[in-house]
mmCIF file with all atom_site columns, C-alpha atoms in Angstrom:
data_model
loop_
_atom_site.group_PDB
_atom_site.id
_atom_site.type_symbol
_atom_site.label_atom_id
_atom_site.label_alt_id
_atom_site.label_comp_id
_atom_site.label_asym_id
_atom_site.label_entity_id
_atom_site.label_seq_id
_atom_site.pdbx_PDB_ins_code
_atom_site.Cartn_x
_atom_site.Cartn_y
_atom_site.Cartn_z
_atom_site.occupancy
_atom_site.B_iso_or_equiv
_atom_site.pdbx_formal_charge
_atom_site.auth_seq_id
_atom_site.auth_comp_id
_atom_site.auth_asym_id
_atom_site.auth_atom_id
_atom_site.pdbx_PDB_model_num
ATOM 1   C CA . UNK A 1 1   ? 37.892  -10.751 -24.304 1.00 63.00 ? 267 UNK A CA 1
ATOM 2   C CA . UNK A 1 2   ? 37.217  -11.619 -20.876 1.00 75.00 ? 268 UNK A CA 1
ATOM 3   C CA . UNK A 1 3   ? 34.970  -13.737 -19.317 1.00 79.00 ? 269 UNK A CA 1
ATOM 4   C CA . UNK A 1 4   ? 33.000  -10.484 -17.508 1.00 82.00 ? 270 UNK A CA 1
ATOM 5   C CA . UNK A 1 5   ? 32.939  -8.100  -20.996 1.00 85.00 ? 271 UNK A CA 1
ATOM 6   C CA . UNK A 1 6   ? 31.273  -12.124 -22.919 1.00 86.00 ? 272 UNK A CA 1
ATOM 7   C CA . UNK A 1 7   ? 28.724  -11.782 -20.094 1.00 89.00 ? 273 UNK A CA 1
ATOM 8   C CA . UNK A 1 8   ? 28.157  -8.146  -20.201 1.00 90.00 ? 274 UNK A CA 1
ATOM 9   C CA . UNK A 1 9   ? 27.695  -8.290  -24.035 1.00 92.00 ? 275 UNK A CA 1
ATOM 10  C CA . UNK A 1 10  ? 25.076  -11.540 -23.618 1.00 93.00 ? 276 UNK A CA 1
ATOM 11  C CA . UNK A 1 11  ? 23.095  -9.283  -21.536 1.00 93.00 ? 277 UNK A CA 1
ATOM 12  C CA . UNK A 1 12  ? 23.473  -5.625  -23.643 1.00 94.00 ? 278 UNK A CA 1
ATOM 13  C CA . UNK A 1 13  ? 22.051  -8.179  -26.237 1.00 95.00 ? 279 UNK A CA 1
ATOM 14  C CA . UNK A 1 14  ? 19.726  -8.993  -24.407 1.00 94.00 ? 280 UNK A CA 1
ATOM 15  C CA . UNK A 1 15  ? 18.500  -5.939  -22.916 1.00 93.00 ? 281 UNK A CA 1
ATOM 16  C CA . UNK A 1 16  ? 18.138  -4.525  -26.729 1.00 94.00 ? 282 UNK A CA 1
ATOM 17  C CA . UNK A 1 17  ? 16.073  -7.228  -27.675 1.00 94.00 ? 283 UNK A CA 1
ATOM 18  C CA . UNK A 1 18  ? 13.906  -6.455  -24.316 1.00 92.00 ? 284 UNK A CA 1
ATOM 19  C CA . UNK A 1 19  ? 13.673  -2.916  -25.350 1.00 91.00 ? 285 UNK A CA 1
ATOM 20  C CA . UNK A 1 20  ? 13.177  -3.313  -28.858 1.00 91.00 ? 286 UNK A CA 1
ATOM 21  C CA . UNK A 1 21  ? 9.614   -5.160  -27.519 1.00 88.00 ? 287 UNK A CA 1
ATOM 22  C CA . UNK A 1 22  ? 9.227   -2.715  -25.263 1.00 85.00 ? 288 UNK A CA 1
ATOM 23  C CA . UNK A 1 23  ? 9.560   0.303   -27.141 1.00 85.00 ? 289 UNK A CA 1
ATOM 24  C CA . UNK A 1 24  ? 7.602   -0.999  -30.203 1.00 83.00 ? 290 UNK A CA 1
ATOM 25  C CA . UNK A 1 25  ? 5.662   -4.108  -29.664 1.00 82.00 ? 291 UNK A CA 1
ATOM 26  C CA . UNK A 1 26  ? 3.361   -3.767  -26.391 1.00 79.00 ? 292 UNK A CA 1
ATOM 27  C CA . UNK A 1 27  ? 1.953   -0.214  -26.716 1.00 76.00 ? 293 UNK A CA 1
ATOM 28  C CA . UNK A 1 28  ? 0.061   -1.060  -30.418 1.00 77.00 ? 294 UNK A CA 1
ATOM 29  C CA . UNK A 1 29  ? -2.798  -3.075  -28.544 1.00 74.00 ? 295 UNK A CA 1
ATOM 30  C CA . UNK A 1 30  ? -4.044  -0.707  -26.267 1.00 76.00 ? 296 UNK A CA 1
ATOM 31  C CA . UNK A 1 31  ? -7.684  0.614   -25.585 1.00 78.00 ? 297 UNK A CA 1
ATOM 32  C CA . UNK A 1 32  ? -8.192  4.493   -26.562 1.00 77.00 ? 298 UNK A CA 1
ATOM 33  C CA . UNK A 1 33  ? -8.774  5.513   -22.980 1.00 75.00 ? 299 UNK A CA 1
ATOM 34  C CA . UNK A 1 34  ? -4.882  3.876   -21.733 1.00 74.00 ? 300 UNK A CA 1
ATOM 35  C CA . UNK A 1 35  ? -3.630  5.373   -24.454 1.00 73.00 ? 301 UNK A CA 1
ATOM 36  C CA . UNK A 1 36  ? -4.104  8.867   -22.705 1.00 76.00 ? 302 UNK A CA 1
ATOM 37  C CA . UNK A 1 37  ? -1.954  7.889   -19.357 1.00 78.00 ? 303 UNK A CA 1
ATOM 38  C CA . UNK A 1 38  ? 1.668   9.124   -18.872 1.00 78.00 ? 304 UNK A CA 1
ATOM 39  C CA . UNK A 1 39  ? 2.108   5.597   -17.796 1.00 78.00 ? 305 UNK A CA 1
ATOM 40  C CA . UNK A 1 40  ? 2.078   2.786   -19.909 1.00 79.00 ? 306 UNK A CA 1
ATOM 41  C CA . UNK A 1 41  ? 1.868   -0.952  -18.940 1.00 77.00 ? 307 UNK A CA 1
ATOM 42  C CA . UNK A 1 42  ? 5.168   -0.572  -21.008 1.00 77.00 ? 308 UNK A CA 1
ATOM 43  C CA . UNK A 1 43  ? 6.977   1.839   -19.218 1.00 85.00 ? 309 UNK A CA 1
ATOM 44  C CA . UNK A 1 44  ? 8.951   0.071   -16.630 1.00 88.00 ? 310 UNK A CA 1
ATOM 45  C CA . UNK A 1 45  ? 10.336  -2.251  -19.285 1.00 90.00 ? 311 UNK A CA 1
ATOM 46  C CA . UNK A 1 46  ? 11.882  0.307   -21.036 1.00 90.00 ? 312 UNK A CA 1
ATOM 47  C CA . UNK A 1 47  ? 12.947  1.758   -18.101 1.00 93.00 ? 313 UNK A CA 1
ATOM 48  C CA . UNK A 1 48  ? 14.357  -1.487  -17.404 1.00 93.00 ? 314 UNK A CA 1
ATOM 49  C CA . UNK A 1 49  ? 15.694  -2.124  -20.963 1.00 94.00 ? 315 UNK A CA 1
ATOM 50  C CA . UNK A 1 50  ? 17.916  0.948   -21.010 1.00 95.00 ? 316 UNK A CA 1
ATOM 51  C CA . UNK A 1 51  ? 19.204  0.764   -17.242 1.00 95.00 ? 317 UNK A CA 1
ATOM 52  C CA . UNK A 1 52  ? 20.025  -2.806  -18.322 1.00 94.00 ? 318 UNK A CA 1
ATOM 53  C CA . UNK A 1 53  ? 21.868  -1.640  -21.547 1.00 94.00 ? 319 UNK A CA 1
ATOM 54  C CA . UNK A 1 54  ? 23.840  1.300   -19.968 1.00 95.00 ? 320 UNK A CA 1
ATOM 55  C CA . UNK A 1 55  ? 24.532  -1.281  -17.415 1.00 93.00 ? 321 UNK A CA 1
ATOM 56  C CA . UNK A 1 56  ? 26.049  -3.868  -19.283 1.00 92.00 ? 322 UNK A CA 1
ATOM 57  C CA . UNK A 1 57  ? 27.814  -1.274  -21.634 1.00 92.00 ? 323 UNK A CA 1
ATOM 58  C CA . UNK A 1 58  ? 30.155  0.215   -18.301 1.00 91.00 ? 324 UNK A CA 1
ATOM 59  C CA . UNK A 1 59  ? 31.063  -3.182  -18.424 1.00 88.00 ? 325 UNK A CA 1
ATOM 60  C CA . UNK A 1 60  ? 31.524  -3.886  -21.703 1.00 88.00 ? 326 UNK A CA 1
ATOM 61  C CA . UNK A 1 61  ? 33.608  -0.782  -22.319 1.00 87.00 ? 327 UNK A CA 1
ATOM 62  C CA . UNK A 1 62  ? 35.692  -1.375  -19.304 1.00 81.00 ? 328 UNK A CA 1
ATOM 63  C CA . UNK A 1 63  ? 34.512  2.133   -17.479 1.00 79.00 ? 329 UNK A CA 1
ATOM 64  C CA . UNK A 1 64  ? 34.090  0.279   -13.892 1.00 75.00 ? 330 UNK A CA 1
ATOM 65  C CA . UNK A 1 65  ? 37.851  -1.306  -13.885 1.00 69.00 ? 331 UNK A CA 1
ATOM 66  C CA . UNK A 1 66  ? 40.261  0.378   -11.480 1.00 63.00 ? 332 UNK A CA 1
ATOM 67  C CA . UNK A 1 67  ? 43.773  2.353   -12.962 1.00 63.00 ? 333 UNK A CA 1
ATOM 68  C CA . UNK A 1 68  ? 46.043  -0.246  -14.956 1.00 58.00 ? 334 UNK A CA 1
ATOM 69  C CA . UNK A 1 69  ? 48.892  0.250   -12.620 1.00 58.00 ? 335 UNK A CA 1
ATOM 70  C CA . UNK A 1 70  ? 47.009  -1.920  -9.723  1.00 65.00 ? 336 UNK A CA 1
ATOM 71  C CA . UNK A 1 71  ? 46.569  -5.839  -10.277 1.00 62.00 ? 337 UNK A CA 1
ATOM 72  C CA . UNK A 1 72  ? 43.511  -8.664  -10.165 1.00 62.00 ? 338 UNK A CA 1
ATOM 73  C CA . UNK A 1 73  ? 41.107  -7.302  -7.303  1.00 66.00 ? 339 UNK A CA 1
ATOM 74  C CA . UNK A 1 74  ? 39.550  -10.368 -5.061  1.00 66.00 ? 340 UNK A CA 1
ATOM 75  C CA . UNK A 1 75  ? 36.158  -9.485  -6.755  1.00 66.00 ? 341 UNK A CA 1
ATOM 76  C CA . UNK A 1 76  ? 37.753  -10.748 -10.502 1.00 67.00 ? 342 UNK A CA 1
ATOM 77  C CA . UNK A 1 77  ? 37.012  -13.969 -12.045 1.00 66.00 ? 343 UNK A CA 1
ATOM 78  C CA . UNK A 1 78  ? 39.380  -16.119 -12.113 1.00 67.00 ? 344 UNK A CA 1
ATOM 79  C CA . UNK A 1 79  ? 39.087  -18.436 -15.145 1.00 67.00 ? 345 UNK A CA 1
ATOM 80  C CA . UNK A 1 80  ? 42.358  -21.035 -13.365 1.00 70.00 ? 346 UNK A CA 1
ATOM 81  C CA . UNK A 1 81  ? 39.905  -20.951 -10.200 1.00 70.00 ? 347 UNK A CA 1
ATOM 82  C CA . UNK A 1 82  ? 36.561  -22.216 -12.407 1.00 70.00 ? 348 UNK A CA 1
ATOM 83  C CA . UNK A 1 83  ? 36.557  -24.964 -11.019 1.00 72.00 ? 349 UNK A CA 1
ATOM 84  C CA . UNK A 1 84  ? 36.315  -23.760 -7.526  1.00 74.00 ? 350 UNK A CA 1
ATOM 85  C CA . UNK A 1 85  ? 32.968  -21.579 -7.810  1.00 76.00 ? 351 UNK A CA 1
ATOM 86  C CA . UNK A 1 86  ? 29.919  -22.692 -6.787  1.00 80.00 ? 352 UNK A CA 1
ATOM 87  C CA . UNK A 1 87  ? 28.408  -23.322 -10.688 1.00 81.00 ? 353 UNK A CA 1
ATOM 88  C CA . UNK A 1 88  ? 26.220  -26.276 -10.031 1.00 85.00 ? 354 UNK A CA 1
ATOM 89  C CA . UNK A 1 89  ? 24.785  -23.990 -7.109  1.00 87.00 ? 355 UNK A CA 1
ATOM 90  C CA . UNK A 1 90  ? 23.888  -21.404 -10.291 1.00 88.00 ? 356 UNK A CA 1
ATOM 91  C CA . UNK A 1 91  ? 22.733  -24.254 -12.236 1.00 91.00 ? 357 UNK A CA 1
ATOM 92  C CA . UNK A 1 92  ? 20.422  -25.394 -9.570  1.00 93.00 ? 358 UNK A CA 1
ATOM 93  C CA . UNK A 1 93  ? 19.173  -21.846 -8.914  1.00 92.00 ? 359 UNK A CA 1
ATOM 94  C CA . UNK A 1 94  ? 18.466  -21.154 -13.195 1.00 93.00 ? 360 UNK A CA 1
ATOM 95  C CA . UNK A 1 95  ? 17.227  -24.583 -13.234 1.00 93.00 ? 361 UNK A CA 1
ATOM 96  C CA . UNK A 1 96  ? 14.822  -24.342 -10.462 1.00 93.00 ? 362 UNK A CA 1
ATOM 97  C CA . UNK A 1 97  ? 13.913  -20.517 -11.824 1.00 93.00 ? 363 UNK A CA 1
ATOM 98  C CA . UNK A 1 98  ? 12.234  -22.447 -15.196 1.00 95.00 ? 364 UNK A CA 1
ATOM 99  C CA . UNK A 1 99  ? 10.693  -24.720 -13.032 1.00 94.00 ? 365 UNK A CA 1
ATOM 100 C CA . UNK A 1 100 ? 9.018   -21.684 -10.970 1.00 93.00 ? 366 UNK A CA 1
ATOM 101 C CA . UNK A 1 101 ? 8.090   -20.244 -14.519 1.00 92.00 ? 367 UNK A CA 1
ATOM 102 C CA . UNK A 1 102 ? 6.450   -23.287 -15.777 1.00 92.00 ? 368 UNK A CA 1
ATOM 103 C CA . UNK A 1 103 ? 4.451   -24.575 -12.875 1.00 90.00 ? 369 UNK A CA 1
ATOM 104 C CA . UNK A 1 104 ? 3.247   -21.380 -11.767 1.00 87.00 ? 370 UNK A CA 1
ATOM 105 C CA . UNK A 1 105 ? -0.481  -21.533 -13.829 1.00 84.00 ? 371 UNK A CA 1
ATOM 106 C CA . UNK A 1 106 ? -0.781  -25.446 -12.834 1.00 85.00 ? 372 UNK A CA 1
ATOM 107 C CA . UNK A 1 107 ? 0.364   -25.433 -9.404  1.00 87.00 ? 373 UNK A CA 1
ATOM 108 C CA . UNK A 1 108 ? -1.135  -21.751 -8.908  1.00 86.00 ? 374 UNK A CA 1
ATOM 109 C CA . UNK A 1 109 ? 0.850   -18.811 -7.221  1.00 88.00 ? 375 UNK A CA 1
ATOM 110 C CA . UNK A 1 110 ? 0.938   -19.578 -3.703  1.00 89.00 ? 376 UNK A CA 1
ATOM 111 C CA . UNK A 1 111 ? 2.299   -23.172 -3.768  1.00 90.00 ? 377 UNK A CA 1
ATOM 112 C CA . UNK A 1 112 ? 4.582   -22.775 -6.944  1.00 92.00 ? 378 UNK A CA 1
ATOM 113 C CA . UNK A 1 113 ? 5.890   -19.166 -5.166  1.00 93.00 ? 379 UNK A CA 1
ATOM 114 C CA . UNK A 1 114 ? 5.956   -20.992 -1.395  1.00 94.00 ? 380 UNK A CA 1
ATOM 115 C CA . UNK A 1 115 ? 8.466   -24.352 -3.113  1.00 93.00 ? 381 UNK A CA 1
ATOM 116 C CA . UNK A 1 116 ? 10.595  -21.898 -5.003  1.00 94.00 ? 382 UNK A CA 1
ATOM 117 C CA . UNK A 1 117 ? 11.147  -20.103 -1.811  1.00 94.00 ? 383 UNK A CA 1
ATOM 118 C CA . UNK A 1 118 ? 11.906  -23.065 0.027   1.00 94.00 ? 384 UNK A CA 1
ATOM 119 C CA . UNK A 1 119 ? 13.950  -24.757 -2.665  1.00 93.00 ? 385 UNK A CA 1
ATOM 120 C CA . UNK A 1 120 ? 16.332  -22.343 -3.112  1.00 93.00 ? 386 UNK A CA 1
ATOM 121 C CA . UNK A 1 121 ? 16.967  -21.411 0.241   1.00 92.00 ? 387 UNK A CA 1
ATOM 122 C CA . UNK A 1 122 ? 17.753  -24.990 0.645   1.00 91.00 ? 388 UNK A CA 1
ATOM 123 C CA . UNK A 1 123 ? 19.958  -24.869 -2.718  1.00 90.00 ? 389 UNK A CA 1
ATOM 124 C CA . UNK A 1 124 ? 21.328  -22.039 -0.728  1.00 87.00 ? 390 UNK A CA 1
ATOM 125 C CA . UNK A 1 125 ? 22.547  -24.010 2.287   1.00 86.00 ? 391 UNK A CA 1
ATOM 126 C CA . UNK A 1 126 ? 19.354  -22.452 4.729   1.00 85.00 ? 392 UNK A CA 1
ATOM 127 C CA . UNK A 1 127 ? 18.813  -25.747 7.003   1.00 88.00 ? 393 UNK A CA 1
ATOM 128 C CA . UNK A 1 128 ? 16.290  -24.559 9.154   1.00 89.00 ? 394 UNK A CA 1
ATOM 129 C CA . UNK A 1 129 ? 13.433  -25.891 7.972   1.00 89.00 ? 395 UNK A CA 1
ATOM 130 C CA . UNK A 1 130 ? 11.415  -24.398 11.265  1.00 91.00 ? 396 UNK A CA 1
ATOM 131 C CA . UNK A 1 131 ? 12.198  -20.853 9.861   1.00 90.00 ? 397 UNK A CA 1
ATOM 132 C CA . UNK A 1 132 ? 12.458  -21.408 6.035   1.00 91.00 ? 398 UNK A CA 1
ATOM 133 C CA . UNK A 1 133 ? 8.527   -22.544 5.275   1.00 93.00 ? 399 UNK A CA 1
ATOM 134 C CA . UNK A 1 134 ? 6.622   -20.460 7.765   1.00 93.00 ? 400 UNK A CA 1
ATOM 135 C CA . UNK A 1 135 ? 9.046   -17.132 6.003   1.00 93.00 ? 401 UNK A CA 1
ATOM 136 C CA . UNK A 1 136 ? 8.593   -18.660 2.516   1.00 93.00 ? 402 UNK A CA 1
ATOM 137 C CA . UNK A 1 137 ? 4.576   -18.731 3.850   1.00 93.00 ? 403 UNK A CA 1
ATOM 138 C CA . UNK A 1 138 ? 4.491   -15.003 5.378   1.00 95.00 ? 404 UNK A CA 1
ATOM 139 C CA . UNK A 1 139 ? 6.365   -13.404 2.124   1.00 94.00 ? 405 UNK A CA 1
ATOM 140 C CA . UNK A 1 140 ? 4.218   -15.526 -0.535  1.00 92.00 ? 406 UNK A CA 1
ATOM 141 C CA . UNK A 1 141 ? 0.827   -14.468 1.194   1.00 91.00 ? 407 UNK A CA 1
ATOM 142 C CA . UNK A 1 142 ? 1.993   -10.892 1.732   1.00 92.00 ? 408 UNK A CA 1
ATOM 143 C CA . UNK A 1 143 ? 2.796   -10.713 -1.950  1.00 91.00 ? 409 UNK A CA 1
ATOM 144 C CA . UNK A 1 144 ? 0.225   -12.341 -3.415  1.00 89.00 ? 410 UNK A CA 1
ATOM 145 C CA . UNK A 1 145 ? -2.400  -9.966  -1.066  1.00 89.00 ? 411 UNK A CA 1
ATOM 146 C CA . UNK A 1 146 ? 0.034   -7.330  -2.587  1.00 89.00 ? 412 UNK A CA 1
ATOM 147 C CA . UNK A 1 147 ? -0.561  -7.630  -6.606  1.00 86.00 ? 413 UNK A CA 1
ATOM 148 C CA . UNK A 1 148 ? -4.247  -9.395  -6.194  1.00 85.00 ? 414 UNK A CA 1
ATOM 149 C CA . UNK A 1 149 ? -6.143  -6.959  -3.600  1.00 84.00 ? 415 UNK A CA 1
ATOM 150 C CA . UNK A 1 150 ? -3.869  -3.695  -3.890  1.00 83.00 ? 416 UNK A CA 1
ATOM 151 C CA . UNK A 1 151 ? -2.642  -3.740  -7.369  1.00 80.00 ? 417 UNK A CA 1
ATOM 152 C CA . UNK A 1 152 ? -6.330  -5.476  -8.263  1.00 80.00 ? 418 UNK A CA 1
ATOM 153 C CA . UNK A 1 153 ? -3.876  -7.881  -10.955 1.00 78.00 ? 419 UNK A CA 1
ATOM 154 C CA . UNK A 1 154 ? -4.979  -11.582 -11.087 1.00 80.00 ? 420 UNK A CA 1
ATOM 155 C CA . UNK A 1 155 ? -3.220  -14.576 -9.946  1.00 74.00 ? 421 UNK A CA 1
ATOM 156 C CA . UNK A 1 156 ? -4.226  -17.711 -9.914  1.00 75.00 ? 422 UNK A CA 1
ATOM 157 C CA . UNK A 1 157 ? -3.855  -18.390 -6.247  1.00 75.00 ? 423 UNK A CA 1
ATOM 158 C CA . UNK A 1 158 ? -4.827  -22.307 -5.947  1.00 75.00 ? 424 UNK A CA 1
ATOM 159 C CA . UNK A 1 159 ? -3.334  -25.024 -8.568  1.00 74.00 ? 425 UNK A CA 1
ATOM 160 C CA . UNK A 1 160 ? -5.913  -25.518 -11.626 1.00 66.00 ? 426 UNK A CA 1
ATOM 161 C CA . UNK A 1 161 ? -7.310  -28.666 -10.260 1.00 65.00 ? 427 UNK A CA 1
ATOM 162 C CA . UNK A 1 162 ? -8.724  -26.800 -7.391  1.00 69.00 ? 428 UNK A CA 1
ATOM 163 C CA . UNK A 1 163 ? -10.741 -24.338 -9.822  1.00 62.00 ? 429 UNK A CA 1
ATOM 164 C CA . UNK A 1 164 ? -10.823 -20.561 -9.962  1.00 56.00 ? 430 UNK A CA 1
#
């Protein structure tokens, strides 16, 4: 099997384990009154989970490759070329995504968000350092004003040292 179909059946698995929590785990603890809404807290993961699934099955099943008269498009992997993509860019990026995930309670949203900007742009190859924080600044405040005052969801905007 190729190396796109191993990938694409890594994340049907995946997406079936998402929706499997989805679907049957986060609905059983809620109050009476949400219980009533046509949406759920739960609702855009499963939306999620099947897109996902459907997804990863056109690739799994082969449905998105062109007629087998024509040869290797520019957009195929290559397993010969490996060696030649930019992995440890990937690597960086996953790497630096746990990091993100970990520090974001200690550190508190708008530093942990405002480094993971910068970081990966700089993984990236973004040199301008003059137009990489004050962006990674703007979007990190905008969102944060987004999900805390519009949304009314709480996040921890300050690291835990600095209190509530």
């Amino acid at each position: 099997m190729a190396l796109d179909r191993w990938i694409a059946l890594i994340f049907v698995t995946f997406c079936c384990a998402y929706g499997y929590l989805a679907f049957f785990t986060m609905d059983q603890l809620l109050p009476p009154f949400m219980q009533r809404n046509p949406v759920w807290p739960s609702t855009f993961p499963k939306v999620l989970a099947v897109l996902g699934a459907l997804t990863g099955l056109v690739v799994l099943l082969g449905l998105e490759k062109p007629e087998a008269g024509k040869g290797p498009s520019a957009t195929d992997i290559n397993l010969a070329r490996l060696h030649e993509y930019k992995i440890g860019q990937a690597l960086l990026l996953l790497g630096l995504m746990v990091l993100y995930a970990l520090s974001l309670r200690a550190a508190g949203f708008l530093l942990a968000t405002t480094v993971f900007l910068v970081a990966g742009s700089a993984i990236l190859g973004e040199r301008k350092w003059h137009v990489m924080l004050p962006v990674a600044m703007l979007a990190t405040g905008c969102v944060w004003y987004l999900v805390q005052q519009v949304l009314g969801i709480y996040l921890r905007p300050l690291p835990y040292f600095m209190g509530t």
